[in-house]
Short mmCIF file of C-alpha atoms and ligand atoms in Angstrom, two decimals:
data_model
loop_
_atom_site.label_atom_id
_atom_site.label_comp_id
_atom_site.label_asym_id
_atom_site.label_seq_id
_atom_site.Cartn_x
_atom_site.Cartn_y
_atom_site.Cartn_z
CA UNK A 264 64.63 99.83 71.90
CA UNK A 265 63.74 100.15 75.60
CA UNK A 266 66.07 98.30 77.94
CA UNK A 267 64.25 95.75 80.06
CA UNK A 268 66.28 93.87 82.67
CA UNK A 269 63.40 92.64 84.83
CA UNK A 270 64.09 89.16 86.17
CA UNK A 271 67.61 89.12 84.68
CA UNK A 272 70.72 87.91 86.49
CA UNK A 273 73.78 90.19 86.52
CA UNK A 274 76.78 87.88 86.70
CA UNK A 275 79.21 89.58 84.31
CA UNK A 276 79.15 92.70 82.13
CA UNK A 277 80.07 90.39 79.26
CA UNK A 278 76.46 89.11 79.35
CA UNK A 279 74.98 92.61 78.95
CA UNK A 280 74.66 94.78 75.83
CA UNK A 281 76.21 98.28 75.59
CA UNK A 282 72.66 99.71 75.80
CA UNK A 283 71.98 97.81 79.02
CA UNK A 284 75.29 98.90 80.57
CA UNK A 285 74.64 102.54 79.59
CA UNK A 286 71.10 102.36 80.98
CA UNK A 287 72.41 101.06 84.31
CA UNK A 288 75.03 103.83 84.48
CA UNK A 289 72.48 106.51 83.53
CA UNK A 290 69.91 105.21 86.01
CA UNK A 291 72.58 105.13 88.73
CA UNK A 292 73.45 108.75 87.89
CA UNK A 293 69.80 109.84 88.13
CA UNK A 294 69.36 107.98 91.44
CA UNK A 295 72.45 109.73 92.78
CA UNK A 296 71.10 113.16 91.78
CA UNK A 297 67.74 112.35 93.38
CA UNK A 298 69.41 111.15 96.56
CA UNK A 299 71.55 114.29 96.81
CA UNK A 300 68.42 116.43 96.30
CA UNK A 301 66.80 114.61 99.22
CA UNK A 302 64.25 113.04 96.90
CA UNK A 303 63.30 109.50 98.03
CA UNK A 304 63.08 106.72 95.42
CA UNK A 305 61.21 103.76 96.99
CA UNK A 306 61.24 101.70 93.77
CA UNK A 307 61.45 98.36 95.62
CA UNK A 308 59.04 99.03 98.51
CA UNK A 309 58.45 95.88 100.55
CA UNK A 310 61.06 93.81 98.67
CA UNK A 311 63.93 91.86 100.20
CA UNK A 312 67.47 91.10 99.01
CA UNK A 313 69.47 88.16 100.39
CA UNK A 314 73.20 88.92 100.58
CA UNK A 315 75.52 85.90 100.62
CA UNK A 316 79.16 86.55 101.55
CA UNK A 317 81.91 83.94 101.33
CA UNK A 318 84.54 86.71 101.71
CA UNK A 319 84.91 89.92 103.76
CA UNK A 320 83.52 93.24 102.54
CA UNK A 321 83.01 96.86 103.55
CA UNK A 322 81.69 98.59 100.42
CA UNK A 323 79.66 95.78 98.89
CA UNK A 324 77.91 94.84 102.10
CA UNK A 325 77.10 98.37 103.23
CA UNK A 326 76.20 99.76 99.80
CA UNK A 327 73.80 96.90 99.00
CA UNK A 328 72.18 97.05 102.44
CA UNK A 329 71.87 100.85 102.47
CA UNK A 330 70.82 100.78 98.82
CA UNK A 331 67.91 98.42 99.52
CA UNK A 332 66.87 100.76 102.36
CA UNK A 333 66.92 103.76 100.03
CA UNK A 334 64.78 101.80 97.56
CA UNK A 335 62.20 101.10 100.30
CA UNK A 336 63.18 97.46 100.81
CA UNK A 337 65.42 95.54 103.16
CA UNK A 338 68.47 93.28 102.97
CA UNK A 339 69.37 90.13 104.91
CA UNK A 340 73.09 89.49 105.50
CA UNK A 341 74.29 85.88 105.32
CA UNK A 342 77.96 85.67 106.28
CA UNK A 343 80.43 82.84 105.65
CA UNK A 344 79.44 81.02 108.84
CA UNK A 345 75.67 81.41 108.44
CA UNK A 346 74.79 79.21 105.49
CA UNK A 347 78.15 77.66 104.62
CA UNK A 348 77.31 77.52 100.97
CA UNK A 349 78.16 74.16 99.43
CA UNK A 350 79.14 72.67 102.82
CA UNK A 351 76.04 72.67 105.05
CA UNK A 352 73.68 72.72 102.10
CA UNK A 353 73.92 72.54 98.33
CA UNK A 354 74.03 75.71 96.26
CA UNK A 355 70.94 74.47 94.40
CA UNK A 356 68.88 74.11 97.59
CA UNK A 357 70.03 77.49 98.89
CA UNK A 358 68.94 79.13 95.62
CA UNK A 359 65.55 77.43 95.76
CA UNK A 360 64.92 78.28 99.43
CA UNK A 361 66.03 81.92 99.13
CA UNK A 362 63.75 82.28 96.08
CA UNK A 363 60.78 81.51 98.36
CA UNK A 364 61.72 84.25 100.86
CA UNK A 365 63.34 87.04 98.87
CA UNK A 366 63.09 89.02 95.62
CA UNK A 367 66.78 88.95 94.75
CA UNK A 368 70.09 87.34 95.75
CA UNK A 369 73.44 89.12 95.81
CA UNK A 370 76.43 86.81 96.28
CA UNK A 371 80.16 87.35 96.85
CA UNK A 372 81.89 84.06 96.18
CA UNK A 373 85.23 82.41 95.53
CA UNK A 374 84.50 80.42 92.35
CA UNK A 375 82.52 82.17 89.64
CA UNK A 376 80.79 78.84 89.03
CA UNK A 377 79.00 79.32 92.37
CA UNK A 378 77.09 82.42 91.19
CA UNK A 379 76.39 80.65 87.89
CA UNK A 380 74.96 77.69 89.85
CA UNK A 381 72.88 80.01 92.07
CA UNK A 382 71.49 81.70 88.96
CA UNK A 383 70.77 78.34 87.32
CA UNK A 384 68.40 77.40 90.13
CA UNK A 385 67.13 80.71 91.55
CA UNK A 386 63.71 82.00 90.59
CA UNK A 387 64.76 85.55 91.46
CA UNK A 388 67.58 87.68 89.99
CA UNK A 389 71.11 86.83 91.11
CA UNK A 390 73.66 89.67 91.28
CA UNK A 391 77.39 88.94 91.39
CA UNK A 392 78.96 90.94 94.25
CA UNK A 393 82.47 89.70 93.26
CA UNK A 394 83.82 86.37 92.15
CA UNK A 395 87.39 85.41 91.44
CA UNK A 396 86.54 85.88 87.73
CA UNK A 397 84.76 89.28 87.66
CA UNK A 398 83.39 92.17 89.75
CA UNK A 399 80.61 93.66 87.60
CA UNK A 400 79.00 95.95 90.21
CA UNK A 401 82.40 97.50 90.83
CA UNK A 402 82.82 98.29 87.14
CA UNK A 403 79.32 99.82 86.94
CA UNK A 404 80.19 102.16 89.83
CA UNK A 405 83.53 102.88 88.12
CA UNK A 406 81.92 103.81 84.81
CA UNK A 407 79.43 106.02 86.64
CA UNK A 408 82.47 107.80 88.16
CA UNK A 409 84.17 108.08 84.77
CA UNK A 410 80.94 109.54 83.34
CA UNK A 411 80.74 112.14 86.13
CA UNK A 412 84.34 113.21 85.58
CA UNK A 413 84.65 112.98 81.80
CA UNK A 414 81.09 113.21 80.42
CA UNK A 415 81.96 110.74 77.68
CA UNK A 416 83.19 107.21 77.19
CA UNK A 417 84.08 106.83 73.50
CA UNK A 418 87.78 107.22 72.81
CA UNK A 419 88.91 107.50 76.43
CA UNK A 420 92.08 105.67 77.46
CA UNK A 421 91.73 103.73 80.71
CA UNK A 422 94.89 102.14 82.09
CA UNK A 423 94.74 99.42 84.72
CA UNK A 424 98.03 98.77 86.55
CA UNK A 425 98.82 95.54 88.35
CA UNK A 426 97.30 92.10 88.41
CA UNK A 427 95.11 90.89 85.52
CA UNK A 428 92.32 90.16 88.01
CA UNK A 429 88.54 90.21 88.49
CA UNK A 430 88.39 94.02 88.48
CA UNK A 431 90.56 94.26 85.35
CA UNK A 432 88.33 91.76 83.52
CA UNK A 433 85.15 93.67 84.37
CA UNK A 434 86.71 96.94 83.21
CA UNK A 435 87.52 95.22 79.89
CA UNK A 436 84.04 93.72 79.45
CA UNK A 437 82.32 97.01 80.32
CA UNK A 438 84.85 99.45 78.94
CA UNK A 439 85.21 98.07 75.43
CA UNK A 440 81.42 97.90 75.05
CA UNK A 441 81.24 101.60 75.99
CA UNK A 442 83.96 102.49 73.46
CA UNK A 443 86.68 102.96 76.10
CA UNK A 444 90.18 101.81 75.08
CA UNK A 445 91.51 99.67 77.91
CA UNK A 446 95.22 99.03 78.58
CA UNK A 447 96.21 96.43 81.15
CA UNK A 448 99.77 96.85 82.39
CA UNK A 449 100.72 93.64 84.17
CA UNK A 450 104.16 92.04 84.76
CA UNK A 451 104.88 89.29 82.20
CA UNK A 452 105.93 86.98 85.06
CA UNK A 453 102.42 87.26 86.51
CA UNK A 454 100.64 86.81 83.19
CA UNK A 455 102.82 83.81 82.36
CA UNK A 456 101.99 82.19 85.68
CA UNK A 457 98.23 82.40 85.20
CA UNK A 458 96.16 79.53 83.86
CA UNK A 459 95.61 80.51 80.22
CA UNK A 460 91.81 80.51 80.56
CA UNK A 461 92.07 83.44 82.96
CA UNK A 462 93.18 85.79 80.20
CA UNK A 463 93.17 84.01 76.80
CA UNK A 464 89.39 83.97 76.83
CA UNK A 465 89.26 87.68 77.66
CA UNK A 466 91.71 88.58 74.92
CA UNK A 467 89.74 86.53 72.41
CA UNK A 468 86.51 88.24 73.49
CA UNK A 469 88.18 91.66 73.22
CA UNK A 470 89.53 90.96 69.72
CA UNK A 471 86.10 89.87 68.57
CA UNK A 472 84.04 92.56 70.30
CA UNK A 473 86.28 95.63 70.73
CA UNK A 474 86.31 96.66 67.04
CA UNK A 475 82.48 96.60 66.90
CA UNK A 476 82.45 99.31 69.55
CA UNK A 477 85.49 101.19 68.23
CA UNK A 478 87.67 100.24 71.20
CA UNK A 479 90.81 98.18 71.69
CA UNK A 480 92.36 96.18 74.50
CA UNK A 481 96.13 96.52 74.92
CA UNK A 482 98.13 94.23 77.18
CA UNK A 483 101.50 95.62 78.08
CA UNK A 484 104.34 94.94 80.54
CA UNK A 485 105.80 98.47 80.50
CA UNK A 486 103.94 100.65 83.03
CA UNK A 487 105.45 103.94 81.81
CA UNK A 488 104.36 103.34 78.21
CA UNK A 489 100.93 102.24 79.41
CA UNK A 490 100.20 105.36 81.49
CA UNK A 491 101.30 107.78 78.75
CA UNK A 492 98.36 110.10 77.91
CA UNK A 493 95.87 108.12 79.96
CA UNK A 494 92.49 109.70 80.82
CA UNK A 495 91.87 107.25 83.67
CA UNK A 496 94.53 105.45 85.73
CA UNK A 497 93.20 102.56 87.81
CA UNK A 498 94.92 100.20 90.19
CA UNK A 499 93.92 97.43 92.59
CA UNK A 500 95.63 95.17 95.14
CA UNK A 501 98.40 92.88 93.87
CA UNK A 502 96.89 89.94 95.73
CA UNK A 503 93.15 89.48 95.61
CA UNK A 504 91.13 87.94 98.45
CA UNK A 505 91.87 84.27 98.75
CA UNK A 506 95.29 84.61 97.04
CA UNK A 507 97.45 85.72 99.98
CA UNK A 508 101.10 84.81 99.58
CA UNK A 509 100.68 83.37 96.09
CA UNK A 510 102.47 86.15 94.19
CA UNK A 511 105.95 87.63 94.14
CA UNK A 512 105.35 91.27 94.90
CA UNK A 513 108.76 92.33 93.52
CA UNK A 514 107.44 91.86 89.99
CA UNK A 515 104.73 94.43 90.69
CA UNK A 516 106.92 97.20 92.19
CA UNK A 517 107.48 99.10 88.87
CA UNK A 518 103.68 99.09 88.44
CA UNK A 519 103.04 101.07 91.63
CA UNK A 520 100.88 104.15 91.00
CA UNK A 521 103.06 106.89 92.48
CA UNK A 522 103.61 110.57 91.67
CA UNK A 523 106.38 109.83 89.17
CA UNK A 524 104.31 107.37 87.17
CA UNK A 525 101.13 109.43 87.38
CA UNK A 526 102.95 112.44 85.86
CA UNK A 527 102.94 110.60 82.52
CA UNK A 528 99.15 110.55 82.33
CA UNK A 529 97.11 113.51 81.02
CA UNK A 530 97.09 116.41 83.52
CA UNK A 531 93.35 115.95 84.11
CA UNK A 532 93.53 112.14 84.36
CA UNK A 533 91.29 110.53 86.95
CA UNK A 534 92.76 108.17 89.55
CA UNK A 535 90.63 105.18 90.46
CA UNK A 536 91.01 102.30 92.92
CA UNK A 537 88.20 99.96 93.89
CA UNK A 538 89.46 99.80 97.52
CA UNK A 539 90.51 98.38 99.92
CA UNK A 540 94.01 99.74 99.13
CA UNK A 541 97.39 98.59 100.39
CA UNK A 542 99.16 101.94 100.53
CA UNK A 543 102.77 101.93 99.35
CA UNK A 544 102.18 98.72 97.46
CA UNK A 545 99.95 99.34 94.41
CA UNK A 546 99.22 103.00 95.28
CA UNK A 547 100.99 105.69 97.31
CA UNK A 548 98.94 107.58 99.88
CA UNK A 549 99.92 110.99 98.41
CA UNK A 550 98.62 110.00 94.97
CA UNK A 551 95.40 108.67 96.47
CA UNK A 552 94.73 112.15 97.95
CA UNK A 553 95.50 114.23 94.83
CA UNK A 554 92.63 116.35 93.45
CA UNK A 555 92.62 113.93 90.47
CA UNK A 556 91.71 111.06 92.76
CA UNK A 557 88.06 109.96 92.65
CA UNK A 558 88.42 106.89 94.83
CA UNK A 559 85.82 107.96 97.37
CA UNK A 560 83.36 109.09 94.66
CA UNK A 561 83.88 105.63 93.26
CA UNK A 562 83.03 104.04 96.61
CA UNK A 563 79.86 106.16 96.87
CA UNK A 564 78.91 105.34 93.29
CA UNK A 565 78.74 101.64 94.11
CA UNK A 566 75.62 102.54 96.10
CA UNK A 567 73.84 104.35 93.27
CA UNK A 568 74.94 101.99 90.48
CA UNK A 569 73.78 98.98 92.49
CA UNK A 570 70.43 100.65 93.24
CA UNK A 571 70.07 100.86 89.46
CA UNK A 572 70.90 97.16 89.13
CA UNK A 573 68.42 96.14 91.84
CA UNK A 574 65.66 98.50 90.67
CA UNK A 575 65.96 97.33 87.05
CA UNK A 576 66.22 93.58 87.76
CA UNK A 577 64.04 93.11 90.88
CA UNK A 578 61.06 95.36 90.00
N1 LIG B 824 85.49 97.34 96.26
C1 LIG B 824 84.87 96.42 97.01
O1 LIG B 824 84.18 95.53 96.51
O2 LIG B 824 85.03 96.58 98.35
P1 LIG B 824 84.65 95.52 99.48
O3 LIG B 824 85.52 94.32 99.29
O4 LIG B 824 84.88 96.24 100.77
O5 LIG B 824 83.19 95.16 99.31
N1 LIG B 825 90.71 92.23 93.25
C1 LIG B 825 90.23 92.46 94.60
C2 LIG B 825 89.05 93.36 94.61
C3 LIG B 825 88.54 93.68 95.99
C4 LIG B 825 87.31 94.54 95.95
C5 LIG B 825 89.89 91.13 95.25
O1 LIG B 825 89.28 90.27 94.59
O2 LIG B 825 90.23 90.94 96.42
#
């Protein structure tokens, strides 16, 4: 069955089917090849994307803006002080107004409910550029990177070290649907301190959906056991944006991705980090520069994966 995402919102990979996720990854891969061959792909000529940011960004902002340019369209940046979402104007009114000017809305927000609310009222596709709950565009770029390096998904072991956060959740929602076994290695003290809905719901989803795709989610508090024989080792900051000073970093220290821990993974394991990194906290600089590290491919792949998302939803 052909995959048709026209007019669809992309708020979480949980809402997509494995076929849709694969199609986005494959389209992103083709767009990357075309771009590297110097072949233009103006699939969204004359179209406009509104980009709402409640939080800072390097990759998301630049890759969406450049991506719209490569697709023949343009992007309008709306920073935290511009529209003051929910303060100067309601989210509903912003969605309705932007729908009259633009062909798509990308939003980076604090509460996931804000992108849900935008999508409820918008008459154009809404794309989640990171919420506290998930980071779906990141995971699409990540799976494009995994595809480039491993040429398969089924049966791979992806280990995520650190906080059970937005990036971890998106890797679970996308990974299990692609047949990737996902292990989250997170300190018990951190898991125990989280509101249960932040992970119970994910574990329930994984138990229900993983087996259908031949993949399992493992939650573990022993980083060395987790990394053993991994094909992909992924880490992210211990404190996400908006959480500064809320976590005891000492709990995370044994989960740092350093040379000693990485040695336990498969020799050809790929190192991933969504960036920005805090070197010598979750990741050592030397490990980030190993030949196994694909962190800058990953950053580039945001561009191509997101072009796939925009081209398929905003056409
Ligand atoms: N990985 C990522 O989303 O980076 P930015 O916060 O710089 O957009
Ligand atoms: N978990 C991080 C990802 C940054 C791209 C955060 O939310 O800050």
